[in-house]
GROMACS .gro file of C-alpha atoms in nm:
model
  180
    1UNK     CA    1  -5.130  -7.547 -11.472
    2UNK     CA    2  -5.287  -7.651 -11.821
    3UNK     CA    3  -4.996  -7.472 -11.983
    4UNK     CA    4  -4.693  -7.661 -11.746
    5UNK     CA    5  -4.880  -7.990 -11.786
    6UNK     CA    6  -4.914  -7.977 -12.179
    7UNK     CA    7  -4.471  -7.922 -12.146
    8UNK     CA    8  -4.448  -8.184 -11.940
    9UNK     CA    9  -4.626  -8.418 -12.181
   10UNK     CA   10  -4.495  -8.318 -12.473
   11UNK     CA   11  -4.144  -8.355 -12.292
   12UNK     CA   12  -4.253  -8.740 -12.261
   13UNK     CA   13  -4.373  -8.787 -12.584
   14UNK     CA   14  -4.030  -8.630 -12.707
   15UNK     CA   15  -3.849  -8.860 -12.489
   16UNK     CA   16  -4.054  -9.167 -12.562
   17UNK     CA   17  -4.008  -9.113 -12.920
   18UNK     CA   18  -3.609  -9.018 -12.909
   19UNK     CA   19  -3.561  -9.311 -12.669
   20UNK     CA   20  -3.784  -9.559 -12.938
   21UNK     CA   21  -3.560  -9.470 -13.237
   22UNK     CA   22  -3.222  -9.409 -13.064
   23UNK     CA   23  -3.177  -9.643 -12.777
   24UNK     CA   24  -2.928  -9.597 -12.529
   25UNK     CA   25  -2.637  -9.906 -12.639
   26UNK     CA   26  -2.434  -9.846 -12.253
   27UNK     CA   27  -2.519  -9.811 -11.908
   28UNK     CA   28  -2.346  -9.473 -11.897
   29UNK     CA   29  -2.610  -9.366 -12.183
   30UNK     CA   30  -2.861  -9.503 -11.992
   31UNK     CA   31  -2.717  -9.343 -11.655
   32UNK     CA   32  -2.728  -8.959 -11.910
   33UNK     CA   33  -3.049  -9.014 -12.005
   34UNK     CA   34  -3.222  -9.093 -11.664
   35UNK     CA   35  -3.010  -8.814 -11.508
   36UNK     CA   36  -3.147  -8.558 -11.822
   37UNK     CA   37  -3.466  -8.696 -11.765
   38UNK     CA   38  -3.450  -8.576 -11.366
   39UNK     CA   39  -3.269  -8.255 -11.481
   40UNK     CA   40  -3.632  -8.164 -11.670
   41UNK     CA   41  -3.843  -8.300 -11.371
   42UNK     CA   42  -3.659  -8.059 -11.128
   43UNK     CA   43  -3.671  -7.790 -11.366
   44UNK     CA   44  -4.042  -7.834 -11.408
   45UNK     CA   45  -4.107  -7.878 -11.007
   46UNK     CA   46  -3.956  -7.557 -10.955
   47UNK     CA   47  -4.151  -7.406 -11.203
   48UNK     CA   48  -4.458  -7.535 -11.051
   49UNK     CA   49  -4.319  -7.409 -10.697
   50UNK     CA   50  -4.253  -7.048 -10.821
   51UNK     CA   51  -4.611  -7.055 -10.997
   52UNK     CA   52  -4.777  -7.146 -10.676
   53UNK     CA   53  -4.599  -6.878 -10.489
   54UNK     CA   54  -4.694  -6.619 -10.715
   55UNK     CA   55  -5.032  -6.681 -10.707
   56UNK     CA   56  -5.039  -6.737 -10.307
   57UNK     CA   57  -4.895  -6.345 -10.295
   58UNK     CA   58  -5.154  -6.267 -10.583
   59UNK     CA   59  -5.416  -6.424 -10.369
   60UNK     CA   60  -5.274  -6.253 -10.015
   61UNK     CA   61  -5.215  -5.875 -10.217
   62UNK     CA   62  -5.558  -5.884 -10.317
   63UNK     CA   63  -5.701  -5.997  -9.970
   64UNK     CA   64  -5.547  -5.682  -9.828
   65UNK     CA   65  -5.668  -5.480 -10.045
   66UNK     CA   66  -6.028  -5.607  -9.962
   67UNK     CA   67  -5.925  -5.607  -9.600
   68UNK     CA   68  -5.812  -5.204  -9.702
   69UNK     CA   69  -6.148  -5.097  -9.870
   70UNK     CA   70  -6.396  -5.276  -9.541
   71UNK     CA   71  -6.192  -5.099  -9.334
   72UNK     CA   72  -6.277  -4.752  -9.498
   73UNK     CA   73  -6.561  -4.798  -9.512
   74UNK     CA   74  -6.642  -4.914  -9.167
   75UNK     CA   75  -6.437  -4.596  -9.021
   76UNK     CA   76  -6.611  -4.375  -9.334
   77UNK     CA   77  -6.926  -4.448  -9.193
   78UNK     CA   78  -6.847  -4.397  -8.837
   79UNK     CA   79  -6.651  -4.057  -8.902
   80UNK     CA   80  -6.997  -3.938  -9.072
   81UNK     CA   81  -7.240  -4.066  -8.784
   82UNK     CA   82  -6.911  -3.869  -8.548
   83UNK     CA   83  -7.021  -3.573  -8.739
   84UNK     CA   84  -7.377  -3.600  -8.734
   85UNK     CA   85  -7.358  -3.625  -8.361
   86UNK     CA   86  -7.139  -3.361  -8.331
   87UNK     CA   87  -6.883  -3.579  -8.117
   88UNK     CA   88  -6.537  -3.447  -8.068
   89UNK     CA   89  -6.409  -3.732  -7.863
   90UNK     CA   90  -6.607  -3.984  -8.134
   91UNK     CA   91  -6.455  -3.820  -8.389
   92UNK     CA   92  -6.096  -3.753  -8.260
   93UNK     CA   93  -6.076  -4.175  -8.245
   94UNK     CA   94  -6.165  -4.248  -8.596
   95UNK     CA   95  -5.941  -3.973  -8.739
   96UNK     CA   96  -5.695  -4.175  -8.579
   97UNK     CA   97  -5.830  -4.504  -8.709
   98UNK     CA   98  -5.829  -4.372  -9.038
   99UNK     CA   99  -5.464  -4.278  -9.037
  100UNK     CA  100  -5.398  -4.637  -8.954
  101UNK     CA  101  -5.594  -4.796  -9.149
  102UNK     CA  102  -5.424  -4.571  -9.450
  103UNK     CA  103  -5.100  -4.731  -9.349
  104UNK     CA  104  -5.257  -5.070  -9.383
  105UNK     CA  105  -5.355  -4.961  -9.723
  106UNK     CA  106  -4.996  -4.826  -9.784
  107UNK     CA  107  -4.893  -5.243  -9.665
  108UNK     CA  108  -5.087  -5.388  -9.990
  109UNK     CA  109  -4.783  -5.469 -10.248
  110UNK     CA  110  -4.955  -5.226 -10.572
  111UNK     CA  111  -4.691  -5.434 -10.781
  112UNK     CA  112  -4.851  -5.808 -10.672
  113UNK     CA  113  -5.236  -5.666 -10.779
  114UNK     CA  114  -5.411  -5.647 -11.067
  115UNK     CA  115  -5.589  -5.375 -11.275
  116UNK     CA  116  -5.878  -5.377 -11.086
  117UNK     CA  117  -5.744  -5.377 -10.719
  118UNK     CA  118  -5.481  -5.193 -10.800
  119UNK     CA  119  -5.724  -4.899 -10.882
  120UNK     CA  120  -5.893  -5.018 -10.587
  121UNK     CA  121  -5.627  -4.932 -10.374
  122UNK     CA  122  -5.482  -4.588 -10.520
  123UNK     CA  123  -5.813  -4.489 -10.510
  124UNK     CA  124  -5.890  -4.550 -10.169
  125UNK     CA  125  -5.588  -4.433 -10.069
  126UNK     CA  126  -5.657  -4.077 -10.251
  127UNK     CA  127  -5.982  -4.074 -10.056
  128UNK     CA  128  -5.823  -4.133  -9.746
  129UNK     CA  129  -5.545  -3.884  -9.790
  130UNK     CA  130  -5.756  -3.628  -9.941
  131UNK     CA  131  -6.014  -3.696  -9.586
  132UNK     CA  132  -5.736  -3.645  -9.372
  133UNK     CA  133  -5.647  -3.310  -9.530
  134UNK     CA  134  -6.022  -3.204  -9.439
  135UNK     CA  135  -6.004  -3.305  -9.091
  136UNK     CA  136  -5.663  -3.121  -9.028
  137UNK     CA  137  -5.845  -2.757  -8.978
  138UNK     CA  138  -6.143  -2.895  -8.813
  139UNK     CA  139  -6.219  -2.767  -8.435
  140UNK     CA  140  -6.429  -2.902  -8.168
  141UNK     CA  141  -6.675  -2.621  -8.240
  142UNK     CA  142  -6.629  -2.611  -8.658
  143UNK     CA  143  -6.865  -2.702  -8.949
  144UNK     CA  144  -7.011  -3.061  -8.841
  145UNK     CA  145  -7.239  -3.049  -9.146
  146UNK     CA  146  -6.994  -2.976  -9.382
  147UNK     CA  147  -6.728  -3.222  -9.241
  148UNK     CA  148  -7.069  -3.493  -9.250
  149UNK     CA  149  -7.119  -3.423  -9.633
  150UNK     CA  150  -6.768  -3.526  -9.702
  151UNK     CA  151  -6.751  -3.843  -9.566
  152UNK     CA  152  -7.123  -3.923  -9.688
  153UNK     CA  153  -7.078  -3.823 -10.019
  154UNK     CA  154  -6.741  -4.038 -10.024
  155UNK     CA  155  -6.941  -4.395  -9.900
  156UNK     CA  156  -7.111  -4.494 -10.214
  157UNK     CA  157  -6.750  -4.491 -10.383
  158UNK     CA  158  -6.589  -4.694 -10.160
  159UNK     CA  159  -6.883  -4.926 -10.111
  160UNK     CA  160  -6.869  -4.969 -10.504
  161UNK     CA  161  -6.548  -5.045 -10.474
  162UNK     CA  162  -6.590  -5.343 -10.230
  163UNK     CA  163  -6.871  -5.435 -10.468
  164UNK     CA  164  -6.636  -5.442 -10.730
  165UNK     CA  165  -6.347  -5.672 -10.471
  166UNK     CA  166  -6.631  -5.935 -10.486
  167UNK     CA  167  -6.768  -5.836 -10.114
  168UNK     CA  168  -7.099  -5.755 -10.002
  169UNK     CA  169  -7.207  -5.426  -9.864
  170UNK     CA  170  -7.153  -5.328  -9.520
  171UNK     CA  171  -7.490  -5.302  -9.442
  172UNK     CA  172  -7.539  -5.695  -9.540
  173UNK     CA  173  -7.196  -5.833  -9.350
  174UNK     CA  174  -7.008  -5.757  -9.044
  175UNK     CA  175  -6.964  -5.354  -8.873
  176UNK     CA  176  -6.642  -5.429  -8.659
  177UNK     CA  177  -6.337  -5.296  -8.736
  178UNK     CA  178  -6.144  -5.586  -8.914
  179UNK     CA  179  -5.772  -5.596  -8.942
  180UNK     CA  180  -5.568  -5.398  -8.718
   0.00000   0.00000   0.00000
């Protein structure tokens, strides 16, 4: 905004200055210069407009992205307490819940973030895939512990990562699965 306004004014000054030495001598001079004068408004409006947009997408790609790295988490943490249980119908649900949420990390726009959320995100999503890939073997009666390892060795990575987003730890804010 600092950078659009500072155009703008200089733009006045020119025009005050051009229009103080060089004074329109005929309506249709005047009629040019008001109509060039509107001409650089519009232009600048719409560069204000396409600013604001950007910055609304900026704004929305890194909210999913946030959204994204919660919702590991939350289904992280309940795929390892699935484990330690031992529960096959617990655990069949959040396998599930973590292929969705994976395509609601697949939705966040990795051209609209930044450096640090887009790492964020293809690094979530490489936990998530890699997860996946670990659960595809695993049987009602296969290794719990090992499976429980996984996923608990993976949380303090993605809850750094939602440190990093700006958001507090799961264990401070809301459990529920937000999002989908």
């Amino acid at each position: 905004m600092n950078r659009l306004a500072s155009v703008a004014a200089v733009l006045v000054i020119g025009f005050g200055l051009v229009l103080w030495f060089a004074r329109p001598q005929s309506s249709f001079e005047w009629a040019a210069w008001i109509q060039a004068i509107g001409v650089l408004m519009a232009l600048l409006w719409g560069a204000q407009l396409q600013r604001e947009a950007a910055n609304r997408t900026n704004r929305q790609a890194q909210h999913v992205a946030a959204l994204f790295a919660a919702n590991m988490h939350w289904v992280f943490r309940e795929l390892a307490d699935a484990c330690g249980k031992q529960s096959w119908a617990d655990f069949v649900v959040h396998r599930r819940i973590l292929e969705e949420i994976l395509a609601q990390g697949r939705e966040a726009s990795i051209q609209q973030l930044d450096g640090r959320g887009l790492a964020m995100v293809t690094s979530l999503r490489t936990i998530a895939v890699e997860a996946l890939e670990v659960m595809v073997p695993h049987a009602p009666d296969g290794d719990w512990f090992a499976l429980h390892s996984h996923f608990d060795r993976r949380l303090p990575s993605i809850t750094g990562w939602l440190s990093a987003a700006g958001y507090p730890p799961a264990a401070s804010g809301p459990t529920d699965y937000q999002g989908l």
